[in-house]
Coordinates of C-alpha atoms in Angstrom, one line a residue:
Chain J
M1 CA -54.2 -24.5 21.1
Q2 CA -52.6 -26.2 18.3
S3 CA -56.2 -26.6 16.7
G4 CA -55.7 -23.5 14.6
P5 CA -54.2 -23.4 10.9
V6 CA -50.7 -24.4 11.4
T7 CA -49.2 -23.1 8.0
A8 CA -50.2 -19.6 8.4
P9 CA -48.3 -18.5 11.5
A10 CA -45.1 -20.7 10.2
R11 CA -45.1 -18.8 6.9
V12 CA -45.2 -15.3 9.1
S13 CA -42.7 -16.6 11.0
F14 CA -40.4 -17.9 8.0
I15 CA -40.9 -14.2 6.7
R16 CA -40.2 -12.9 10.0
R17 CA -36.9 -15.0 10.2
L18 CA -36.1 -13.5 6.8
R19 CA -36.7 -9.9 7.6
Q20 CA -34.5 -10.8 10.7
G21 CA -31.8 -11.9 8.6
D22 CA -31.7 -8.5 7.2
Q23 CA -32.0 -6.9 10.6
I24 CA -28.6 -9.2 11.7
A25 CA -26.7 -8.6 8.6
Y26 CA -27.7 -4.7 9.0
L27 CA -26.5 -5.1 13.1
L28 CA -23.4 -7.4 12.1
T29 CA -21.9 -4.8 9.5
F30 CA -22.9 -2.0 11.6
A31 CA -21.1 -3.2 14.5
F32 CA -18.0 -3.9 12.5
A33 CA -18.0 -0.4 11.3
G34 CA -18.4 1.0 14.5
L35 CA -15.6 -1.2 15.7
V36 CA -13.1 0.9 13.2
V37 CA -14.7 4.2 14.7
L38 CA -14.4 2.9 18.2
V39 CA -10.8 1.3 17.5
T40 CA -9.3 4.9 16.1
A41 CA -10.8 6.6 19.1
W42 CA -9.6 4.0 21.8
L43 CA -6.0 4.4 19.9
A44 CA -6.1 8.0 20.6
W45 CA -7.2 7.5 24.0
E46 CA -4.5 4.9 24.9
L47 CA -1.9 7.1 23.6
F48 CA -3.4 10.1 26.0
A49 CA -3.8 7.9 28.9
N50 CA -0.3 6.5 28.6
S51 CA 1.6 9.6 28.5
A52 CA -0.2 11.0 31.6
L53 CA 3.2 11.2 33.6
P54 CA 5.4 13.5 31.4
R55 CA 2.4 15.8 30.7
D56 CA 1.8 16.5 34.5
K57 CA 5.4 16.8 34.7
F58 CA 6.4 19.1 31.8
G59 CA 3.0 19.9 30.6
L60 CA 2.9 21.6 27.1
P61 CA 6.3 22.9 27.0
F62 CA 7.3 19.3 26.3
V63 CA 6.8 19.6 22.8
W64 CA 9.5 22.4 22.6
T65 CA 12.0 22.0 25.4
Q66 CA 15.1 20.6 24.1
A67 CA 16.1 17.8 27.0
W68 CA 16.5 14.3 26.7
D69 CA 18.3 12.8 29.9
P70 CA 16.6 9.4 30.8
V71 CA 18.9 9.2 33.7
Q72 CA 17.9 12.6 35.1
G73 CA 14.3 11.9 34.0
D74 CA 14.4 15.1 32.1
F75 CA 12.6 15.1 28.7
G76 CA 11.4 17.2 26.0
A77 CA 10.6 16.6 22.5
L78 CA 12.3 19.6 20.7
G79 CA 15.4 17.8 19.4
F80 CA 13.0 15.1 17.5
V81 CA 10.2 17.3 16.8
Y82 CA 13.0 19.6 14.8
G83 CA 14.6 16.5 13.6
T84 CA 11.4 15.3 12.0
I85 CA 10.0 18.7 10.6
V86 CA 13.8 19.4 9.0
T87 CA 13.8 15.8 7.1
S88 CA 10.1 16.0 6.0
V89 CA 10.5 19.5 4.7
L90 CA 13.8 18.7 2.7
A91 CA 12.1 15.5 1.5
L92 CA 9.7 17.7 -0.2
V93 CA 11.8 20.2 -1.4
L94 CA 13.3 17.7 -3.3
A95 CA 9.9 15.1 -4.0
V96 CA 7.9 17.8 -4.8
P97 CA 9.6 18.9 -8.1
L98 CA 10.5 15.5 -9.0
G99 CA 7.0 14.3 -8.6
I100 CA 5.5 16.9 -10.6
A101 CA 8.1 16.6 -13.3
V102 CA 7.1 13.0 -13.4
S103 CA 3.2 13.6 -13.1
V104 CA 3.3 16.0 -16.1
F105 CA 5.3 13.4 -18.3
L106 CA 2.6 10.7 -17.3
S107 CA -0.4 13.1 -18.1
E108 CA 0.7 15.1 -21.0
L109 CA 3.6 13.6 -23.3
A110 CA 3.6 10.2 -22.6
P111 CA 1.0 7.8 -25.0
P112 CA -1.9 6.5 -22.5
K113 CA -0.7 2.9 -22.5
V114 CA 3.1 4.0 -21.9
S115 CA 1.6 6.3 -18.7
E116 CA 0.0 3.3 -17.5
A117 CA 3.0 1.1 -17.4
M118 CA 5.1 3.7 -16.0
A119 CA 2.5 4.7 -13.5
L120 CA 2.8 1.2 -12.5
L121 CA 6.6 1.2 -12.2
V122 CA 6.0 4.7 -10.1
D123 CA 3.7 2.5 -7.7
L124 CA 5.7 -0.1 -7.4
L125 CA 8.2 2.3 -5.8
A126 CA 5.3 2.6 -2.6
A127 CA 5.3 -1.1 -2.3
V128 CA 8.9 -1.3 -1.6
P129 CA 9.2 -1.9 2.3
S130 CA 10.8 1.3 4.2
V131 CA 13.4 -1.2 5.5
I132 CA 14.9 -2.0 2.9
Y133 CA 15.0 2.0 2.0
G134 CA 16.7 2.1 5.3
L135 CA 19.3 -1.0 4.1
I136 CA 19.8 0.7 0.3
G137 CA 20.1 4.2 2.4
I138 CA 22.9 2.5 5.0
Y139 CA 25.2 1.2 2.3
V140 CA 24.7 3.0 -1.0
L141 CA 23.7 6.4 0.1
V142 CA 25.1 7.2 3.3
P143 CA 28.8 6.5 1.5
L144 CA 27.6 8.5 -1.5
V145 CA 26.7 11.4 0.5
R146 CA 30.0 11.3 2.7
D147 CA 32.1 11.4 -0.4
P148 CA 30.9 12.8 -3.5
I149 CA 27.9 14.7 -2.5
A150 CA 28.2 16.3 0.7
P151 CA 32.0 17.7 -0.2
A152 CA 30.3 19.2 -3.3
L153 CA 27.6 20.6 -1.6
Q154 CA 30.5 22.4 0.6
A155 CA 32.3 23.5 -2.4
T156 CA 29.6 25.0 -4.2
V157 CA 26.4 26.1 -2.1
G158 CA 28.3 25.7 1.1
R159 CA 30.3 29.0 0.1
L160 CA 27.3 31.2 -0.1
P161 CA 26.5 33.2 2.4
G162 CA 23.7 32.4 4.6
I163 CA 22.4 29.5 3.1
G164 CA 26.0 28.1 3.4
R165 CA 25.6 27.5 7.2
L166 CA 22.9 24.6 6.2
F167 CA 26.1 22.6 4.9
S168 CA 28.8 23.7 7.4
G169 CA 30.7 21.3 9.8
P170 CA 32.1 17.5 9.6
V171 CA 30.5 15.2 7.5
Y172 CA 29.6 11.8 8.8
G173 CA 27.5 10.7 6.0
V174 CA 24.4 10.1 8.3
G175 CA 22.3 13.0 9.2
Y176 CA 19.4 15.1 8.0
L177 CA 20.5 15.6 4.6
T178 CA 20.7 11.5 3.7
A179 CA 17.3 10.9 5.9
G180 CA 15.8 13.8 3.7
L181 CA 17.1 12.0 0.3
I182 CA 15.6 8.8 1.1
L183 CA 12.3 10.2 2.5
A184 CA 12.2 12.2 -0.8
I185 CA 12.4 9.0 -3.0
M186 CA 9.9 7.5 -1.0
V187 CA 7.0 10.1 -1.1
V188 CA 7.6 10.7 -4.7
P189 CA 5.3 7.9 -5.7
F190 CA 2.2 9.5 -3.5
I191 CA 2.8 12.8 -5.2
V192 CA 2.7 11.2 -8.6
S193 CA -0.3 9.4 -7.8
V194 CA -2.6 12.3 -6.7
S195 CA -1.3 14.6 -9.4
R196 CA -1.1 12.5 -12.4
E197 CA -4.9 11.7 -11.5
V198 CA -5.5 15.6 -10.8
L199 CA -3.9 16.5 -14.2
M200 CA -5.7 14.0 -16.3
A201 CA -8.9 15.5 -14.9
V202 CA -8.2 18.9 -16.4
P203 CA -10.7 19.3 -18.8
R204 CA -9.0 18.8 -22.5
E205 CA -10.8 22.4 -23.5
Q206 CA -8.2 24.0 -21.2
R207 CA -5.5 22.6 -23.0
E208 CA -6.8 23.7 -26.3
A209 CA -7.4 26.6 -25.5
A210 CA -4.2 27.6 -24.7
L211 CA -2.6 25.7 -27.8
A212 CA -5.3 27.7 -29.8
L213 CA -4.1 30.9 -28.7
G214 CA -0.3 29.9 -30.0
S215 CA 1.2 28.6 -26.7
T216 CA 3.9 25.9 -26.9
Q217 CA 2.8 22.6 -25.1
W218 CA 5.3 23.6 -22.3
E219 CA 3.2 27.2 -21.6
S220 CA 0.0 25.5 -21.9
T221 CA 1.0 22.9 -19.1
W222 CA 2.7 25.7 -16.8
N223 CA 0.3 28.5 -17.3
V224 CA -3.0 26.4 -18.0
V225 CA -2.9 23.1 -16.7
L226 CA -0.7 23.1 -13.7
P227 CA -2.6 26.3 -11.7
Y228 CA -6.0 24.7 -13.0
A229 CA -4.6 21.5 -10.8
R230 CA -2.9 23.4 -8.2
V231 CA -5.2 22.7 -5.0
G232 CA -5.0 18.8 -5.8
I233 CA -1.4 18.8 -6.2
T234 CA -0.9 20.5 -3.2
G235 CA -3.6 17.8 -1.8
G236 CA -1.2 15.3 -2.7
V237 CA 2.0 17.2 -1.5
F238 CA 0.4 17.0 1.9
L239 CA -0.5 13.6 1.6
A240 CA 3.2 12.7 1.1
L241 CA 4.1 15.0 4.1
G242 CA 2.1 12.9 6.2
R243 CA 3.7 9.9 5.0
A244 CA 7.2 11.8 5.6
L245 CA 6.5 12.8 9.1
G246 CA 5.6 9.2 10.5
E247 CA 8.2 7.3 8.5
T248 CA 10.1 5.3 10.8
M249 CA 12.8 2.7 9.7
A250 CA 14.7 4.4 6.9
V251 CA 14.9 7.4 9.0
T252 CA 16.3 5.2 11.8
M253 CA 18.6 3.8 9.7
V254 CA 20.3 7.0 8.3
I255 CA 19.5 9.9 10.5
G256 CA 22.2 9.5 12.9
N257 CA 20.3 9.2 16.1
R258 CA 21.9 12.2 18.1
P259 CA 19.3 13.8 20.0
E260 CA 20.7 17.3 19.0
L261 CA 19.4 20.6 17.3
S262 CA 21.9 21.4 14.6
G263 CA 21.6 24.2 12.1
S264 CA 23.8 22.0 9.5
L265 CA 21.8 19.8 7.1
L266 CA 25.1 17.2 7.3
A267 CA 24.8 17.0 10.9
P268 CA 23.7 13.8 12.8
G269 CA 20.0 14.3 14.5
Y270 CA 17.2 12.4 15.2
S271 CA 13.4 12.1 14.6
M272 CA 10.3 11.6 16.6
A273 CA 9.6 8.2 15.2
A274 CA 13.2 7.2 15.3
V275 CA 13.7 7.8 18.8
I276 CA 10.4 5.7 19.5
A277 CA 11.7 3.0 17.4
N278 CA 15.0 2.9 19.2
E279 CA 14.6 3.5 22.7
F280 CA 11.2 1.5 23.4
T281 CA 12.3 -1.3 24.5
E282 CA 15.4 0.0 26.3
A283 CA 13.0 2.3 28.4
T284 CA 13.3 1.5 32.2
T285 CA 11.4 4.0 33.8
D286 CA 7.7 4.7 33.4
L287 CA 8.8 8.2 32.9
H288 CA 10.8 7.4 30.0
L289 CA 8.1 5.0 28.7
Q290 CA 5.6 7.5 28.7
A291 CA 7.8 10.4 27.3
L292 CA 8.1 8.2 24.1
I293 CA 4.5 7.4 24.3
E294 CA 4.1 11.4 24.6
I295 CA 6.2 11.8 21.4
G296 CA 3.9 9.2 19.9
L297 CA 0.8 11.4 20.8
V298 CA 2.5 14.4 19.4
L299 CA 3.1 12.3 16.2
F300 CA -0.6 11.3 15.6
L301 CA -2.1 15.0 16.1
L302 CA 0.5 16.3 13.8
T303 CA -0.3 13.6 11.1
M304 CA -4.1 13.7 11.7
V305 CA -3.6 17.5 11.0
V306 CA -1.8 17.4 7.9
N307 CA -4.0 14.2 6.2
A308 CA -7.1 16.2 6.9
L309 CA -5.7 19.3 5.0
A310 CA -4.8 16.9 2.0
Q311 CA -8.1 15.3 2.3
V312 CA -9.8 18.6 2.1
M313 CA -7.6 19.7 -0.7
I314 CA -7.9 16.7 -2.9
L315 CA -11.8 16.7 -2.2
L316 CA -11.8 20.5 -3.3
T317 CA -10.4 20.1 -6.7
T318 CA -12.2 16.6 -7.7
S319 CA -15.5 18.3 -7.4
R320 CA -14.4 21.2 -9.3
A321 CA -13.0 19.1 -11.9
T322 CA -16.4 17.1 -12.0
S323 CA -18.8 20.1 -11.8
H324 CA -17.2 21.6 -14.9
Chain U
M1 CA 13.9 40.4 -31.6
R2 CA 10.3 38.3 -32.4
G3 CA 12.3 36.0 -34.1
F4 CA 14.7 35.3 -30.9
T5 CA 11.5 35.1 -28.7
R6 CA 10.2 32.5 -30.9
V7 CA 13.2 30.3 -30.9
R8 CA 13.6 31.0 -26.9
R9 CA 9.8 29.8 -26.5
R10 CA 10.8 26.8 -28.5
V11 CA 14.2 26.0 -27.0
V12 CA 12.4 26.3 -23.3
N13 CA 9.4 24.1 -24.4
V14 CA 12.0 21.2 -25.6
V15 CA 14.4 22.0 -22.6
M16 CA 11.6 21.6 -19.9
L17 CA 9.5 18.5 -21.4
G18 CA 12.6 17.3 -21.6
L19 CA 13.3 17.6 -18.2
T20 CA 10.2 16.1 -17.4
A21 CA 11.0 12.7 -19.3
V22 CA 14.7 13.1 -17.4
A23 CA 12.6 13.0 -14.3
T24 CA 10.4 10.3 -14.9
G25 CA 13.3 8.3 -16.1
L26 CA 15.3 8.8 -12.9
T27 CA 12.3 7.9 -10.6
I28 CA 11.8 4.5 -12.6
A29 CA 15.5 3.7 -12.7
V30 CA 15.6 3.9 -8.8
L31 CA 13.4 1.1 -8.6
F32 CA 15.4 -1.0 -11.2
F33 CA 18.4 0.1 -9.2
I34 CA 16.9 -1.1 -6.0
L35 CA 15.6 -4.7 -7.4
G36 CA 19.6 -4.9 -9.3
Y37 CA 21.0 -3.7 -6.2
L38 CA 19.4 -6.8 -3.6
A39 CA 19.7 -9.5 -6.0
W40 CA 23.4 -8.9 -6.6
K41 CA 24.0 -8.6 -2.9
G42 CA 21.7 -11.0 -1.2
G43 CA 21.1 -13.5 -4.2
S44 CA 24.5 -15.5 -3.3
S45 CA 23.3 -15.9 0.0
I46 CA 20.1 -17.5 -0.5
N47 CA 19.8 -21.6 -0.5
L48 CA 18.0 -23.8 1.2
A49 CA 19.3 -23.3 4.7
F50 CA 18.4 -19.9 4.5
F51 CA 14.6 -20.9 4.4
T52 CA 14.7 -23.7 6.5
E53 CA 17.6 -23.4 9.5
L54 CA 17.9 -21.1 12.9
P55 CA 20.1 -17.9 12.7
R56 CA 23.9 -19.0 13.6
P57 CA 25.6 -16.9 16.4
V58 CA 28.0 -14.5 15.0
G59 CA 31.3 -15.9 13.5
E60 CA 29.7 -19.1 12.4
A61 CA 29.1 -19.0 8.6
G62 CA 25.7 -20.2 7.4
G63 CA 22.6 -20.6 9.2
G64 CA 19.3 -19.0 7.9
M65 CA 16.1 -17.3 8.7
G66 CA 13.7 -19.8 9.1
N67 CA 12.1 -18.6 12.2
A68 CA 11.8 -15.2 11.1
I69 CA 9.7 -16.6 7.7
L70 CA 7.8 -18.6 10.2
G71 CA 7.3 -15.8 12.4
S72 CA 6.4 -13.6 9.6
A73 CA 3.7 -16.0 7.8
K74 CA 2.2 -16.2 11.8
M75 CA 1.8 -12.9 12.3
L76 CA 0.4 -12.4 8.5
G77 CA -2.3 -15.0 9.7
I78 CA -3.4 -13.1 12.9
A79 CA -3.4 -9.7 10.9
A80 CA -5.7 -11.5 8.5
C81 CA -8.0 -12.4 11.3
V82 CA -8.2 -8.8 12.4
G83 CA -8.0 -7.1 9.4
V84 CA -10.1 -9.1 6.9
P85 CA -13.3 -9.8 8.5
V86 CA -13.1 -5.8 10.0
G87 CA -12.5 -4.6 6.5
L88 CA -15.0 -6.5 4.7
L89 CA -18.1 -6.5 6.9
A90 CA -17.4 -2.4 7.8
G91 CA -16.8 -2.1 4.0
I92 CA -20.4 -3.7 3.3
Y93 CA -21.8 -1.3 5.4
L94 CA -20.7 1.7 4.2
S95 CA -21.5 0.6 0.6
E96 CA -24.7 -1.2 1.1
F97 CA -26.5 0.1 4.5
A98 CA -25.1 3.4 5.4
S99 CA -27.1 6.0 6.4
T100 CA -25.4 9.6 5.4
P101 CA -24.2 10.8 9.5
A102 CA -22.8 7.3 10.1
A103 CA -21.4 6.7 7.2
F104 CA -19.5 10.0 7.7
A105 CA -18.2 8.9 10.9
V106 CA -16.9 5.7 9.6
R107 CA -15.2 7.1 6.5
Y108 CA -13.6 9.7 8.9
A109 CA -12.3 7.2 11.3
T110 CA -11.2 5.1 8.5
D111 CA -9.2 8.1 7.0
L112 CA -7.8 9.2 10.3
L113 CA -6.3 5.4 11.0
N114 CA -5.0 5.4 7.5
G115 CA -2.9 8.4 8.4
V116 CA -1.5 7.0 11.6
P117 CA 1.8 6.4 11.6
S118 CA 2.8 2.4 11.6
I119 CA 5.0 3.2 14.8
V120 CA 1.9 4.6 16.8
I121 CA 0.0 1.6 15.8
G122 CA 2.7 -0.3 17.5
I123 CA 2.5 1.9 20.5
F124 CA -1.2 1.1 20.7
A125 CA -0.7 -2.7 20.3
Y126 CA 1.8 -2.3 23.2
T127 CA -0.4 -0.6 25.6
I128 CA -3.5 -2.8 24.6
L129 CA -1.5 -6.1 24.3
V130 CA 2.0 -6.5 25.7
L131 CA 1.5 -4.3 29.2
P132 CA -1.4 -6.9 30.2
M133 CA 0.4 -9.8 29.1
K134 CA 3.7 -8.4 30.3
H135 CA 5.7 -10.1 27.4
F136 CA 6.3 -9.4 24.1
S137 CA 4.5 -11.9 21.5
A138 CA 3.4 -12.4 18.1
L139 CA -0.3 -12.1 19.1
S140 CA 0.4 -8.3 19.7
G141 CA 2.6 -8.2 16.5
G142 CA -0.2 -9.6 14.5
V143 CA -2.9 -7.4 15.6
A144 CA -0.5 -4.7 15.2
L145 CA -0.6 -5.5 11.4
G146 CA -3.8 -6.2 11.7
I147 CA -4.9 -2.9 12.4
I148 CA -2.8 -1.4 9.9
M149 CA -4.9 -3.4 7.0
I150 CA -8.0 -2.2 8.6
P151 CA -8.7 1.3 6.6
I152 CA -7.5 0.4 3.2
A153 CA -9.2 -3.2 3.6
V154 CA -12.7 -1.0 4.3
R155 CA -12.0 1.4 1.5
S156 CA -11.4 -1.1 -1.2
T157 CA -14.0 -3.3 -0.3
E158 CA -16.5 -0.5 -0.5
G159 CA -15.0 0.6 -3.6
Y160 CA -15.4 -2.8 -5.4
L161 CA -19.1 -3.3 -3.9
R162 CA -20.0 0.1 -4.9
A163 CA -18.6 -0.8 -8.7
V164 CA -21.5 -3.6 -9.0
P165 CA -24.1 -2.4 -10.7
G166 CA -27.5 -1.3 -9.0
S167 CA -29.3 -3.4 -11.5
L168 CA -27.9 -6.4 -10.3
R169 CA -29.3 -5.9 -6.7
E170 CA -32.5 -5.2 -8.0
A171 CA -32.9 -8.1 -10.3
S172 CA -32.1 -10.0 -7.0
L173 CA -34.7 -7.9 -4.7
A174 CA -37.2 -8.5 -7.7
L175 CA -36.9 -12.4 -7.7
G176 CA -37.5 -11.8 -3.7
A177 CA -34.6 -12.4 -2.3
T178 CA -33.9 -10.2 0.9
R179 CA -31.3 -8.0 1.2
A180 CA -29.1 -9.9 3.4
S181 CA -29.2 -12.6 0.8
T182 CA -28.8 -10.3 -2.3
I183 CA -25.6 -8.9 -0.5
A184 CA -24.5 -12.7 0.2
R185 CA -25.1 -14.4 -3.1
V186 CA -25.5 -11.6 -5.2
V187 CA -23.4 -8.4 -4.6
V188 CA -20.6 -9.5 -2.7
P189 CA -19.5 -12.8 -5.2
A190 CA -19.8 -10.2 -8.4
A191 CA -17.2 -8.2 -6.5
S192 CA -15.3 -11.0 -4.7
R193 CA -12.1 -11.0 -7.6
G194 CA -11.4 -7.5 -6.7
I195 CA -11.9 -7.8 -2.9
V196 CA -10.0 -10.7 -2.6
T197 CA -7.0 -9.1 -4.8
A198 CA -7.3 -6.1 -2.8
L199 CA -6.8 -8.1 0.2
M200 CA -3.7 -10.1 -0.9
L201 CA -1.8 -6.6 -1.7
N202 CA -2.9 -5.4 1.7
L203 CA -1.4 -8.6 3.1
A204 CA 1.8 -7.8 1.0
R205 CA 2.2 -4.4 2.1
V206 CA 1.7 -4.9 6.1
A207 CA 4.1 -7.8 5.3
G208 CA 7.2 -5.5 5.0
E209 CA 6.2 -3.2 8.2
T210 CA 9.1 -3.2 10.6
A211 CA 8.3 -0.4 12.7
P212 CA 5.1 -1.5 14.4
L213 CA 6.9 -4.9 15.3
L214 CA 10.1 -3.7 17.1
F215 CA 8.1 -3.5 20.6
T216 CA 5.5 -6.0 20.3
A217 CA 6.7 -9.3 18.6
L218 CA 10.0 -8.0 19.3
N219 CA 12.7 -10.6 17.8
S220 CA 14.0 -14.2 18.4
Q221 CA 17.1 -16.0 17.3
F222 CA 15.1 -19.4 17.7
W223 CA 11.7 -20.9 16.9
S224 CA 8.8 -19.4 18.7
P225 CA 5.9 -22.1 19.2
G226 CA 2.5 -20.5 20.0
V227 CA 1.6 -17.1 19.6
T228 CA 2.7 -16.0 23.3
Q229 CA 6.4 -16.0 22.9
P230 CA 8.8 -13.2 21.2
T231 CA 9.0 -14.0 17.7
A232 CA 11.5 -13.1 14.9
S233 CA 10.0 -11.5 11.8
L234 CA 11.6 -11.0 8.3
P235 CA 11.8 -7.2 8.3
V236 CA 12.8 -6.9 12.1
M237 CA 15.7 -9.2 11.0
I238 CA 16.8 -7.2 8.4
F239 CA 17.0 -4.3 10.7
N240 CA 18.8 -5.8 13.4
Y241 CA 21.2 -7.6 10.9
A242 CA 21.5 -4.4 9.0
I243 CA 22.7 -2.1 11.7
S244 CA 25.0 -4.9 13.0
P245 CA 28.6 -4.4 12.8
Y246 CA 29.2 -8.1 11.3
E247 CA 30.1 -8.8 7.7
D248 CA 28.1 -12.2 7.8
W249 CA 25.1 -10.6 9.1
H250 CA 24.8 -7.7 6.4
R251 CA 24.8 -10.8 3.9
Q252 CA 21.7 -12.5 5.7
A253 CA 20.2 -8.9 5.8
W254 CA 20.5 -8.5 2.2
A255 CA 19.3 -12.1 1.3
A256 CA 16.6 -11.4 3.9
G257 CA 15.7 -8.3 1.8
L258 CA 15.8 -9.8 -1.7
V259 CA 13.3 -12.4 -0.4
L260 CA 10.8 -9.6 1.2
L261 CA 11.2 -7.4 -1.8
A262 CA 10.4 -10.4 -4.4
L263 CA 7.2 -11.1 -2.6
V264 CA 5.9 -8.0 -2.3
L265 CA 6.4 -7.1 -5.6
V266 CA 5.2 -10.5 -6.9
A267 CA 2.0 -10.3 -5.0
N268 CA 1.9 -6.5 -6.6
L269 CA 2.0 -7.7 -10.0
G270 CA 0.0 -10.3 -9.6
A271 CA -2.5 -8.4 -8.4
R272 CA -2.4 -6.0 -11.0
A273 CA -2.7 -8.8 -13.2
V274 CA -5.6 -10.0 -12.0
L275 CA -7.3 -6.7 -11.7
G276 CA -6.3 -4.8 -14.7
S277 CA -5.6 -1.5 -14.8
R278 CA -8.1 -0.8 -12.2
A279 CA -5.8 -1.5 -9.2
R280 CA -4.7 1.1 -7.2
T281 CA -3.0 0.5 -3.8
T282 CA -2.5 3.7 -2.2

């Protein structure tokens, strides 16, 4: 058996081993890439499987029922869903104009080097841990809201019919407004980082055409550049919304943690992420724990939809900008 | 009338453009305010004891957060063991091997995972590790942080590998190297600076995560040997001390906040210095 030439098979097996090396590299990286998909699916499954008790007991109305009584075992998430949505929307109302203004300044006015440096500083705001925003929130923002901000709002917009109701009632300092303010600061960097890139991708000819027709620089920005970048900016806004919805620590520390619905922005409230953070280790019954996990599931689905919308919109504009 | 319109248009131009500058100034001022305020409130409480000693009970002055700093380091180590290999290898797959449908699935899952709020990742770590092990542990906290690292690790690795010119790969293949050794000896080393820096940034990012640790690692006032016990971490310590009613603890919270922020900002600025203007964290 060993009488034949030894070198030939050895060379073949050497080449085969090399080919197997390729196979091994492929399979190894494929396995880890598959792992990412697996973990994501597993996460969704764990949330689903571990919220079976409240899903069976309360069904879908869990999401829009207002009840939270761990002693009686009666649970509904409306108070938290409401708080999450109110604070996030409020954050966007404040952060969107601010973020767009910053990105306009960085893309249209500032010289490239200044723009780079300032964009870096704005990006650093996104790197500040949320617990530090919470710390600043408790000891700086809450007293500020209690004293000059809330009374000033009540004395001005609070007197208007209709909209005035948003600022009625006693002032605690903690509440939806404070949470919305801190969230606004936290999401501005996300809006800026997307909007700045989208604005910079707007073809130069668009601006030149507007200026050549006699527009001022602001008119060219407002009537031509911003509309051109609209879809992409909206994508950035949705990205920011996704962040705001899931933000936990800063909100937990300033929202007041009271599971009630209130029409006033100055009233203390609660959010989905905050109730999970506060009650998870204190839940004594399986039903209570699983109700919290179901809130996590609702939060997961909500952010999934919002982020998907953001991705689609950003893709739409970037592909349009490159095709031009 | 026409003169009036022209003046009005000029005024609107100047006012609106001025407002965008004001907005930018305000936003950047917030960053410096946070930095300055933390330095002012926390600076005086930082001394050697802060880094080496255990927290003291309420009423006793002094003490430190040595256990929380060690706990954070331990959990970041575990997080790196989870996030780095998965991120690297999945990133290599996306950049070097992927066929279209498989790559779509992986990218979709990565984006989805990236959007999941960190507290929900905490719930996941709780159900897969804390429940079966029946107690809170540094391991579960570290795994939660590691999972949070994965999406950005994958996408940044993929990005830096894609930036390696195709001619480099072709040159290596033309010299008779296999694809595996081309990747290991040519492509990855060429992109290594970017990949390593992105991983450091990623670690700095999860170092500040609090929500997923609240019910995985929990907290502790003592040293926690091993990885199977409840473990203190800097962010959770800041949270607990900040919402406590004690003046002493508030001071410690500010000091811990300053240490954490300094760590995160130094990592960010260092990374950008290494990478130049190409760096993007978001």
